Coordinates of C-alpha atoms and ligand atoms in Angstrom, one line a residue:
M1 CA 0.0 0.2 0.1
A2 CA 2.5 2.7 -1.1
D3 CA -0.1 5.2 -2.4
L4 CA -1.8 7.9 -0.7
N5 CA -4.6 7.5 -3.0
E6 CA -4.7 4.1 -3.5
L7 CA -5.5 4.3 0.9
K8 CA -8.3 6.7 0.7
E9 CA -9.7 4.9 -2.2
Q10 CA -9.8 2.1 -0.2
I11 CA -11.0 4.3 3.1
K12 CA -14.0 5.0 0.9
E13 CA -15.0 2.3 0.3
I14 CA -15.2 0.9 3.9
Q15 CA -16.9 3.7 4.6
N16 CA -19.7 3.3 1.7
E17 CA -19.2 -0.4 3.1
V18 CA -20.3 0.3 6.6
K19 CA -23.0 2.8 5.5
K20 CA -24.6 -0.3 3.9
S21 CA -24.3 -2.4 6.5
L22 CA -25.5 -0.3 9.3
E23 CA -29.0 0.1 7.2
G24 CA -29.5 -3.5 8.2
I25 CA -28.9 -3.4 11.7
D26 CA -31.9 -2.9 13.8
S27 CA -30.8 -3.8 16.9
S28 CA -28.1 -1.8 19.7
K29 CA -26.6 -6.0 20.2
G30 CA -26.5 -6.5 16.5
L31 CA -24.7 -2.6 16.2
Y32 CA -22.3 -3.7 18.9
E33 CA -21.3 -7.2 16.9
Y34 CA -20.7 -4.9 14.1
K35 CA -18.9 -2.6 15.5
K36 CA -16.3 -5.2 17.4
L37 CA -16.1 -7.5 13.9
M38 CA -15.1 -3.7 12.2
L39 CA -12.6 -2.2 14.7
D40 CA -11.1 -5.5 15.4
G41 CA -7.0 -4.9 15.4
K42 CA -6.2 -8.2 13.7
R43 CA -9.0 -9.1 11.5
G44 CA -11.2 -5.8 11.8
K45 CA -11.2 -3.7 8.3
I46 CA -10.5 -0.7 9.8
G47 CA -9.6 -2.2 13.1
S48 CA -6.2 -3.8 11.1
L49 CA -5.3 -1.2 8.6
M50 CA -2.3 0.1 11.2
R51 CA -0.8 -3.1 10.3
G52 CA 0.1 -2.1 6.7
M53 CA 2.2 0.6 8.2
G54 CA 5.2 -1.3 8.2
S55 CA 5.3 -1.2 4.3
V56 CA 4.2 3.1 4.2
P57 CA 7.2 4.6 3.1
K58 CA 8.5 6.8 5.9
E59 CA 7.3 10.6 4.6
L60 CA 4.1 9.1 4.2
K61 CA 3.7 7.5 7.3
G62 CA 2.1 10.9 8.8
D63 CA -0.6 10.9 6.0
Y64 CA -1.4 7.8 6.3
G65 CA -1.9 7.6 10.1
K66 CA -3.6 10.9 10.1
N67 CA -6.1 9.3 7.4
I68 CA -6.9 5.7 9.1
N69 CA -7.2 7.7 12.4
A70 CA -9.8 9.8 10.5
L71 CA -11.5 7.5 9.5
K72 CA -11.4 5.2 13.0
E73 CA -12.8 8.8 14.5
W74 CA -15.8 8.9 11.8
A75 CA -16.8 5.3 12.5
T76 CA -17.0 5.4 16.1
D77 CA -18.7 8.7 16.0
L78 CA -21.2 7.1 13.3
F79 CA -21.4 3.8 15.5
D80 CA -22.4 5.6 18.6
E81 CA -25.0 7.9 17.0
I82 CA -26.6 5.0 15.8
D83 CA -26.1 3.4 19.4
N84 CA -28.2 5.9 20.8
K85 CA -30.9 6.0 18.0
L86 CA -31.4 2.1 18.8
K87 CA -31.2 2.6 22.5
Q88 CA -33.4 4.9 22.5
Q89 CA -36.0 3.3 20.0
E90 CA -35.5 -0.4 22.2
R91 CA -36.4 1.8 25.3
N92 CA -39.7 3.0 24.2
L93 CA -40.3 -0.2 23.3
R94 CA -39.8 -1.5 26.6
Y95 CA -41.4 1.3 28.2
E96 CA -44.6 0.4 26.2
A97 CA -44.8 -2.8 26.9
E98 CA -43.7 -2.5 30.2
K99 CA -46.7 0.4 30.5
I100 CA -49.1 -0.3 33.4
D101 CA -53.0 0.9 33.4
V102 CA -53.1 2.7 37.2
T103 CA -56.7 2.9 36.6
E104 CA -57.3 -0.5 36.1
P105 CA -59.1 -2.2 38.9
A106 CA -57.1 -4.5 41.1
A107 CA -57.6 -8.0 41.1
K108 CA -59.8 -9.7 43.8
T109 CA -58.1 -11.4 46.3
A110 CA -59.8 -13.3 48.9
V111 CA -59.3 -12.0 52.5
G112 CA -60.2 -13.3 55.7
R113 CA -62.7 -12.3 58.0
L114 CA -63.5 -13.0 61.8
N115 CA -66.3 -15.7 62.6
P116 CA -69.5 -13.3 63.8
I117 CA -69.0 -15.0 66.8
T118 CA -65.8 -13.7 67.7
M119 CA -66.9 -10.5 66.1
V120 CA -70.1 -10.1 69.0
K121 CA -67.5 -11.6 71.1
Y122 CA -65.3 -8.3 70.8
E123 CA -68.4 -6.0 70.6
L124 CA -69.5 -7.0 73.6
T125 CA -66.4 -6.7 75.4
D126 CA -65.7 -3.5 74.2
I127 CA -69.1 -2.6 75.6
F128 CA -68.9 -3.8 79.0
T129 CA -65.3 -3.0 79.9
A130 CA -66.5 0.5 79.1
M131 CA -69.0 0.0 81.4
G132 CA -66.2 -1.0 84.0
F133 CA -66.6 -4.7 83.6
E134 CA -63.3 -7.0 83.5
V135 CA -62.8 -10.4 81.7
Y136 CA -62.8 -12.8 83.3
E137 CA -62.1 -16.5 81.7
G138 CA -63.2 -19.3 83.6
T139 CA -62.0 -23.1 82.7
E140 CA -64.3 -25.6 80.3
I141 CA -63.5 -28.0 82.3
E142 CA -65.5 -27.8 85.3
T143 CA -66.4 -29.6 88.6
D144 CA -70.0 -30.3 89.6
Y145 CA -69.4 -28.5 92.5
Y146 CA -68.9 -25.1 90.4
N147 CA -71.1 -25.7 87.4
F148 CA -74.2 -26.6 89.9
T149 CA -73.8 -27.1 93.7
A150 CA -72.3 -23.5 94.1
L151 CA -74.8 -21.8 91.6
N152 CA -77.6 -22.7 94.6
T153 CA -78.6 -26.6 92.5
P154 CA -77.7 -29.0 94.8
D155 CA -77.6 -32.9 93.6
D156 CA -81.1 -33.7 93.9
H157 CA -82.4 -30.5 92.4
P158 CA -84.6 -30.4 89.3
A159 CA -83.0 -27.7 87.9
R160 CA -80.2 -30.1 87.2
D161 CA -82.5 -31.9 84.3
M162 CA -82.4 -28.5 82.3
Q163 CA -78.8 -28.6 81.1
D164 CA -77.9 -32.2 79.9
T165 CA -74.6 -32.6 80.6
F166 CA -71.1 -34.1 79.0
Y167 CA -69.4 -35.9 82.0
F168 CA -66.2 -37.1 81.8
P169 CA -65.4 -40.4 83.9
D170 CA -63.5 -38.9 86.8
G171 CA -67.0 -37.2 87.5
T172 CA -65.5 -33.5 86.0
L173 CA -67.5 -31.8 83.4
L174 CA -67.6 -29.8 80.4
R175 CA -69.5 -26.8 82.1
T176 CA -72.8 -26.3 80.9
H177 CA -72.7 -22.4 81.2
T178 CA -70.4 -19.3 81.9
S179 CA -72.3 -19.3 85.4
P180 CA -69.5 -21.2 87.4
V181 CA -67.0 -18.0 86.6
Q182 CA -69.3 -16.1 89.2
I183 CA -68.1 -18.1 91.6
R184 CA -64.5 -18.7 90.8
A185 CA -64.4 -14.4 90.0
M186 CA -66.3 -13.8 93.7
L187 CA -63.5 -16.6 95.4
E188 CA -60.3 -15.0 93.7
Y189 CA -61.5 -10.9 93.5
G190 CA -64.2 -10.5 96.3
A191 CA -66.3 -8.0 96.1
P192 CA -67.4 -5.3 95.1
L193 CA -66.7 -7.0 91.5
R194 CA -67.9 -6.6 88.1
I195 CA -66.7 -8.8 85.2
I196 CA -67.9 -10.5 82.1
C197 CA -67.0 -14.1 81.2
P198 CA -67.2 -15.1 76.7
G199 CA -66.5 -18.4 76.5
K200 CA -67.4 -21.7 75.1
V201 CA -69.8 -24.2 77.2
Y202 CA -71.5 -27.5 76.1
R203 CA -74.8 -29.6 76.0
R204 CA -76.0 -32.7 74.7
D205 CA -77.9 -31.1 72.2
N206 CA -78.1 -31.0 68.1
D207 CA -80.6 -30.1 66.4
T208 CA -81.3 -27.3 63.5
T209 CA -81.3 -24.5 66.7
H210 CA -78.9 -26.4 69.7
S211 CA -75.1 -27.0 69.0
P212 CA -73.7 -29.5 71.6
M213 CA -70.8 -26.3 72.0
F214 CA -72.1 -23.1 72.1
N215 CA -70.8 -19.7 72.9
Q216 CA -72.3 -17.3 76.1
M217 CA -71.0 -14.4 77.7
E218 CA -72.0 -14.2 81.8
G219 CA -71.8 -10.9 83.6
L220 CA -71.5 -10.6 87.5
L221 CA -71.8 -7.2 89.0
V222 CA -71.5 -7.6 92.8
D223 CA -71.6 -4.5 95.0
K224 CA -73.7 -2.6 98.2
N225 CA -77.6 -2.2 97.8
V226 CA -76.9 -2.4 93.9
P227 CA -80.7 -1.5 92.7
F228 CA -82.6 -3.6 89.8
S229 CA -82.8 -0.7 87.9
V230 CA -78.6 -0.7 87.7
M231 CA -79.7 -4.1 86.0
K232 CA -82.1 -3.0 83.4
G233 CA -80.4 -0.1 82.7
T234 CA -77.2 -2.2 82.0
M235 CA -79.0 -4.3 79.4
A236 CA -80.8 -1.2 77.6
E237 CA -76.9 0.6 77.0
M238 CA -75.7 -3.0 75.9
L239 CA -78.5 -3.6 73.7
N240 CA -78.4 0.1 72.3
A241 CA -74.6 0.1 71.8
F242 CA -75.0 -3.4 70.3
F243 CA -77.7 -2.7 67.9
G244 CA -76.9 0.5 67.1
K245 CA -80.3 1.7 67.6
S246 CA -82.9 2.0 71.1
L247 CA -84.8 -1.7 70.8
K248 CA -87.9 -2.5 72.5
Y249 CA -87.1 -4.7 75.2
R250 CA -89.0 -6.6 77.7
F251 CA -88.0 -8.6 80.8
R252 CA -90.4 -11.8 81.2
A253 CA -90.1 -13.8 84.6
S254 CA -88.4 -16.9 84.0
Y255 CA -86.6 -18.8 86.7
F256 CA -83.1 -19.9 87.6
P257 CA -81.8 -21.9 91.3
F258 CA -78.9 -18.7 91.2
T259 CA -80.9 -15.5 91.0
E260 CA -84.3 -14.4 92.7
P261 CA -85.8 -12.8 91.5
S262 CA -84.9 -14.8 87.9
M263 CA -86.0 -13.2 84.6
E264 CA -85.4 -13.5 80.9
L265 CA -84.5 -10.8 78.7
D266 CA -86.9 -10.5 75.3
I267 CA -86.3 -7.5 72.3
E268 CA -88.0 -6.5 69.5
C269 CA -88.2 -8.4 67.0
V270 CA -85.4 -7.1 64.9
E271 CA -86.7 -9.1 61.0
C272 CA -90.3 -8.3 61.7
S273 CA -91.0 -5.8 64.8
G274 CA -94.0 -7.5 65.8
H275 CA -95.7 -7.1 62.3
N276 CA -95.0 -10.3 60.9
E277 CA -97.5 -13.3 62.0
H278 CA -95.4 -15.6 59.4
C279 CA -91.8 -14.0 60.9
R280 CA -89.1 -16.5 60.4
V281 CA -87.0 -15.5 62.8
C282 CA -89.7 -14.6 65.7
H283 CA -92.1 -17.1 64.2
G284 CA -94.8 -14.2 64.6
T285 CA -94.6 -13.7 68.8
G286 CA -92.5 -10.4 68.0
W287 CA -89.9 -11.1 70.9
L288 CA -86.4 -12.7 70.8
E289 CA -85.2 -14.1 73.7
V290 CA -81.0 -13.3 74.2
A291 CA -80.0 -13.7 77.8
G292 CA -81.6 -14.8 81.1
M293 CA -80.6 -12.5 84.7
G294 CA -81.3 -12.0 87.4
M295 CA -80.6 -10.4 91.0
V296 CA -77.6 -12.9 92.3
H297 CA -79.1 -15.6 94.6
P298 CA -78.0 -15.0 98.4
N299 CA -76.8 -18.3 98.7
V300 CA -74.4 -18.3 95.4
I301 CA -72.5 -14.5 97.0
R302 CA -72.4 -16.7 100.0
A303 CA -70.4 -19.6 97.9
G304 CA -68.4 -16.4 96.4
K305 CA -67.2 -16.2 100.1
I306 CA -68.9 -12.6 100.5
D307 CA -71.5 -11.3 103.0
P308 CA -74.9 -11.6 101.3
D309 CA -76.2 -9.3 104.0
E310 CA -73.4 -6.2 103.2
Y311 CA -73.7 -6.9 99.4
N312 CA -75.6 -8.0 96.4
G313 CA -75.5 -7.6 92.9
F314 CA -76.8 -9.1 89.4
A315 CA -75.8 -11.6 86.6
F316 CA -76.6 -12.3 82.8
G317 CA -75.6 -15.1 80.4
I318 CA -76.1 -13.8 76.8
G319 CA -76.3 -16.4 73.9
L320 CA -73.5 -15.1 71.5
D321 CA -74.3 -17.0 68.7
R322 CA -78.0 -15.8 69.0
M323 CA -77.3 -12.1 69.3
S324 CA -74.7 -12.8 66.2
M325 CA -77.2 -14.5 64.0
L326 CA -79.5 -11.2 64.7
K327 CA -76.9 -9.0 64.3
Y328 CA -75.9 -10.5 60.9
G329 CA -79.0 -12.0 59.9
I330 CA -77.8 -15.5 59.8
S331 CA -80.7 -17.9 59.4
D332 CA -78.9 -21.4 60.8
L333 CA -77.0 -22.1 63.8
R334 CA -74.9 -24.8 62.2
L335 CA -73.7 -22.5 59.9
L336 CA -71.8 -20.6 62.6
F337 CA -69.7 -23.8 62.8
D338 CA -69.4 -26.0 59.9
G339 CA -66.4 -23.5 58.5
N340 CA -68.0 -22.4 55.1
V341 CA -65.5 -20.2 54.4
S342 CA -67.1 -18.6 50.8
Y343 CA -70.0 -18.3 53.5
F344 CA -68.5 -16.0 55.7
L345 CA -66.6 -13.9 52.6
S346 CA -69.7 -13.8 50.9
G347 CA -71.5 -11.5 54.3
F348 CA -73.1 -14.8 55.7
G349 CA -75.5 -15.3 52.9
G350 CA -77.5 -11.9 54.8
V351 CA -77.3 -8.8 54.9
E352 CA -75.5 -6.5 58.0
R353 CA -79.2 -5.2 59.1
C354 CA -77.8 -3.4 62.4
Ligands
DAH401 N1 -76.9 -19.9 83.1 C1 -77.8 -19.8 82.3 C2 -78.1 -21.0 81.0 O1 -76.9 -21.1 81.0 C3 -78.0 -18.6 82.1 C4 -78.2 -17.3 83.0 C5 -79.6 -17.1 83.4 C6 -76.8 -16.4 83.9 C7 -79.4 -16.2 84.3 C8 -77.0 -16.1 84.5 C9 -78.3 -15.5 85.0 O2 -76.3 -15.3 84.9 O3 -78.0 -14.3 86.0 O4 -78.9 -20.7 81.0

């Protein structure tokens, strides 16, 4: 390669070839490969040009070098320019593909929710603790003494037949109600006292309206000179707070061995308010029974090692399952216990009515 013109000719050819080749390159990766190929010091058409310098006469070496370097610079600038363009195009394509529509509604995910009995337990606990009651948790396995005898229900008492009991071989039993916590709490804390006990209770019952395990909330208030009106006010307050509206209620005379007088608390039917004689909830009576209660029998106060001449009080037992069904419109007691998740997620098949 002794002639400068020859070199210039060669450079022109290389430039034309490069321009042509670049037209066919459509990715930055392809460009990179091509660039590597052309600028390679050994085999690259541009990169290896300097290797011919050995045979160039001394006085021409400077011009040769300048031309080759100018070609290199030209090619590098061109490669950079095209590389920028291709990369920008690729970025745009990627952004387009990854574009997120932030206005699109999110896919639904199933979230858990509490069993209505648990919700009702929490709601009532909040209501009563705000009135100064403390939570006292008893035991589910009880002795005959706490479950019956101490609650003024001795061995031969006919009231024992009211509650069909599960006994263990050693004579202990599954508590049939939360009332035994009354005795345990009085023995532990004495008077004055305000406790509630939410918990599971067990009876040999199993049909559409009874489950062998169900839930109650016991309440006990012991103090000096507690009038009947305080019990009435406490219950009215609880009903208003729980149902979020003022419902009609009534006390109906009843019998429990551990209270005197004893009564049951009925509320106006949440479904028909007494206006539908075929109502599936109250069966036309217009009333729903939600709790048993009364003024604590002196024998029970005594069993709690408190002097009944000095202290008196009232107690109540609320049916939590019943309250859940009424508040959340659940028609069948068994739905509360069979763990059908879709039923709960769908809002219990009913509407939240209160
Ligand atoms: N223990 C009763 C039951 O299970 C409910 C009850 C009635 C509880 C009157 C009480 C009460 O504390 O005073 O049927």
